[in-house]
Short mmCIF file of C-alpha atoms in Angstrom, two decimals:
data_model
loop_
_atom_site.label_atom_id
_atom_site.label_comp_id
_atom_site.label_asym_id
_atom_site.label_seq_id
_atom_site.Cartn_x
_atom_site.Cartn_y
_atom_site.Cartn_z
CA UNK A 1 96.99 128.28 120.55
CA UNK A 2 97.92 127.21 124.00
CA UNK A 3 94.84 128.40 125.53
CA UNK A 4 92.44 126.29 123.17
CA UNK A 5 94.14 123.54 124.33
CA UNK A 6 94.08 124.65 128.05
CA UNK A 7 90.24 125.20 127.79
CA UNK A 8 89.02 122.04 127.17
CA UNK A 9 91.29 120.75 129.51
CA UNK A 10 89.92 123.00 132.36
CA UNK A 11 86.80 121.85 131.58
CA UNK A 12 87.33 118.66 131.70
CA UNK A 13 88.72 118.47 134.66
CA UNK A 14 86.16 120.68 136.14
CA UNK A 15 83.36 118.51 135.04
CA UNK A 16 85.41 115.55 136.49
CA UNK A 17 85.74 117.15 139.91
CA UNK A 18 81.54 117.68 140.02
CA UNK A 19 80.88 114.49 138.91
CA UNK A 20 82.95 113.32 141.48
CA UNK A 21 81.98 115.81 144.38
CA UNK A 22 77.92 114.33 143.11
CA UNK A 23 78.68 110.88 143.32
CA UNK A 24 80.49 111.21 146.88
CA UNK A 25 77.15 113.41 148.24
CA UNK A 26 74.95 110.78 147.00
CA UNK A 27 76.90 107.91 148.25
CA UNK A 28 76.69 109.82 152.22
CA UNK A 29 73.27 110.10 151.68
CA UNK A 30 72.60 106.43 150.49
CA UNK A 31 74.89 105.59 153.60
CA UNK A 32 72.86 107.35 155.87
CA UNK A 33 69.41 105.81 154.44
CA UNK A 34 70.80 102.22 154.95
CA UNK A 35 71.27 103.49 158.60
CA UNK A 36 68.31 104.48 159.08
CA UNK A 37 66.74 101.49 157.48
CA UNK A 38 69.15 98.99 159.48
CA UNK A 39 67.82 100.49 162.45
CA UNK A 40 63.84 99.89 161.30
CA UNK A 41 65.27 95.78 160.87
CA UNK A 42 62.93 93.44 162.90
CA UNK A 43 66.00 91.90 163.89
CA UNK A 44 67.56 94.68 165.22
CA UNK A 45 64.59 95.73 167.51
CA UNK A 46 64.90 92.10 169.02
CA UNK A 47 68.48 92.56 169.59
CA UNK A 48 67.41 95.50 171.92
CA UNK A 49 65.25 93.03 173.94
CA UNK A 50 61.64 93.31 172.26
CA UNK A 51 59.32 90.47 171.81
CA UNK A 52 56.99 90.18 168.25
CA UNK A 53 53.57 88.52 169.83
CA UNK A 54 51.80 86.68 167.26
CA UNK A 55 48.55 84.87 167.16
CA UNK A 56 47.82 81.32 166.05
CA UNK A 57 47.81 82.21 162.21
CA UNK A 58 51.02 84.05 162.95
CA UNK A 59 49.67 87.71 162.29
CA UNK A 60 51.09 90.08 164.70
CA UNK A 61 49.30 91.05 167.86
CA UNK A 62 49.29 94.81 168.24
CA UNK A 63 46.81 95.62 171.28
CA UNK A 64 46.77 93.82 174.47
CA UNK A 65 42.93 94.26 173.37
CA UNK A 66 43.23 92.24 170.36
CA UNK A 67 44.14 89.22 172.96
CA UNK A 68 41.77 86.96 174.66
CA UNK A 69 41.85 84.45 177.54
CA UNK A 70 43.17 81.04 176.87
CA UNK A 71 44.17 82.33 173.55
CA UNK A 72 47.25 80.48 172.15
CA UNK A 73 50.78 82.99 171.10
CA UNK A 74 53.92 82.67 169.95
CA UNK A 75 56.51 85.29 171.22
CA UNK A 76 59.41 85.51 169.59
CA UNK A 77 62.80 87.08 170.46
CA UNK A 78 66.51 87.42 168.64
CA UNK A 79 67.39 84.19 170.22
CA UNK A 80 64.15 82.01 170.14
CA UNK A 81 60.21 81.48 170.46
CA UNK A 82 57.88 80.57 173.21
CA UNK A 83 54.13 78.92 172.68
CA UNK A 84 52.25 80.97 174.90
CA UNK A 85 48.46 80.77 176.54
CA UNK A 86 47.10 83.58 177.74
CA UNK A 87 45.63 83.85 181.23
CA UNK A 88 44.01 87.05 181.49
CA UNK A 89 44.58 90.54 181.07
CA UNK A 90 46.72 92.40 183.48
CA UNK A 91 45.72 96.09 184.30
CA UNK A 92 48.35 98.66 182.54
CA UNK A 93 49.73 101.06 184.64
CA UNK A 94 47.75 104.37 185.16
CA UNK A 95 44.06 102.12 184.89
#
């Protein structure tokens, strides 16, 4: 009679201890996406020292092709913005 009780018991506590042993795996994981997500924050690659360039309608410029003389910027950084007007192009290294 003891061992009927003991059973469900034991399985209980077994299904308790996976349950528990799943939620703490998908928690790391979930952990580890937010990292990798933090790290992918606009803000965060300004903190490193990038600039976003965007044009007049404030779409981002991608290409240093995509720019033309005397074409108004803004360029913005973790701590602030600039207007900018461009001069010219300036040959990239290797041309």
């Amino acid at each position: 009679l003891d061992v009927q009780r003991l059973a469900p018991r034991s399985l209980r506590e077994r299904l308790v201890r996976s349950a528990s042993a799943a939620l703490h795996a998908r928690a790391a994981h979930l952990a580890a996406l937010g990292g990798r997500l933090a790290a992918l924050d606009p803000t965060q690659v300004l903190a490193r020292g990038y600039a976003f360039v965007l044009d007049a309608q404030a779409r981002p410029v991608t290409s240093a092709r995509a720019v033309r003389s005397g074409q108004a910027l803004t360029l913005q950084w973790q701590d602030g913005a600039v207007r900018a007007r461009v001069e010219g192009a300036v040959d990239a290294p290797g041309d």
